[in-house]
mmCIF file of C-alpha atoms in Angstrom:
data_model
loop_
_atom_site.group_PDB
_atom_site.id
_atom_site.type_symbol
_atom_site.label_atom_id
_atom_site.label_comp_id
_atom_site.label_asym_id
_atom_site.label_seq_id
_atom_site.Cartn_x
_atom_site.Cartn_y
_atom_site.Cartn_z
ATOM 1 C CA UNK A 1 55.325 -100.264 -139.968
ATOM 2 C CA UNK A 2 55.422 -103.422 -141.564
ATOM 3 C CA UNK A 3 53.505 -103.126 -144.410
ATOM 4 C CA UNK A 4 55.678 -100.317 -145.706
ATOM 5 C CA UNK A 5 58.530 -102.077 -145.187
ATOM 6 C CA UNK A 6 57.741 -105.106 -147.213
ATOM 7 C CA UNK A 7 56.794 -102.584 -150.143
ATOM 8 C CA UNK A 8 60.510 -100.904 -149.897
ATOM 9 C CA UNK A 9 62.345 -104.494 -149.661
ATOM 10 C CA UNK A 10 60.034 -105.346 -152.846
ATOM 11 C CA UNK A 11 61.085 -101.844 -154.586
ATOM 12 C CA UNK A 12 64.794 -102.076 -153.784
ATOM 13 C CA UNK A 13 64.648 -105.733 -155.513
ATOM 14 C CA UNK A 14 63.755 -103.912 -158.637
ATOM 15 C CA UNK A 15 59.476 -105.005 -158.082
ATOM 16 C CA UNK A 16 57.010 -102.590 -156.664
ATOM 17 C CA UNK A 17 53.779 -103.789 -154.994
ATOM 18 C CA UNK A 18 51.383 -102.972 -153.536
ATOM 19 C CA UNK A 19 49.845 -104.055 -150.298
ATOM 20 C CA UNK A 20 50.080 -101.184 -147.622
ATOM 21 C CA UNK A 21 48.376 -98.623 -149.528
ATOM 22 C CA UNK A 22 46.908 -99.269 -152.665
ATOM 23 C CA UNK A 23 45.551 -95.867 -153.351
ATOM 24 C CA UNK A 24 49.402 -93.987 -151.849
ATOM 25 C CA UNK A 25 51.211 -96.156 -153.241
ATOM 26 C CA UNK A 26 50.244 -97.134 -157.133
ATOM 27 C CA UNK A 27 52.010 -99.515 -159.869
ATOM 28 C CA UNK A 28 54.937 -97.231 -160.699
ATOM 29 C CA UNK A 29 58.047 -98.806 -163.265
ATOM 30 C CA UNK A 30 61.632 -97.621 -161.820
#
């Protein structure tokens, strides 16, 4: 659970991306 866990760090900085799952998790603006 690594993967995952770079893409939360990423979203709580304000920047989604995507490199666990690229088809779960898609290019979403928050």
């Amino acid at each position: 659970m690594t993967l995952k866990l770079s893409v939360y760090q990423d979203l709580t900085r304000g920047r989604i991306r995507v490199t666990a799952e690229p088809g779960s998790w898609t290019a979403k603006n928050c």
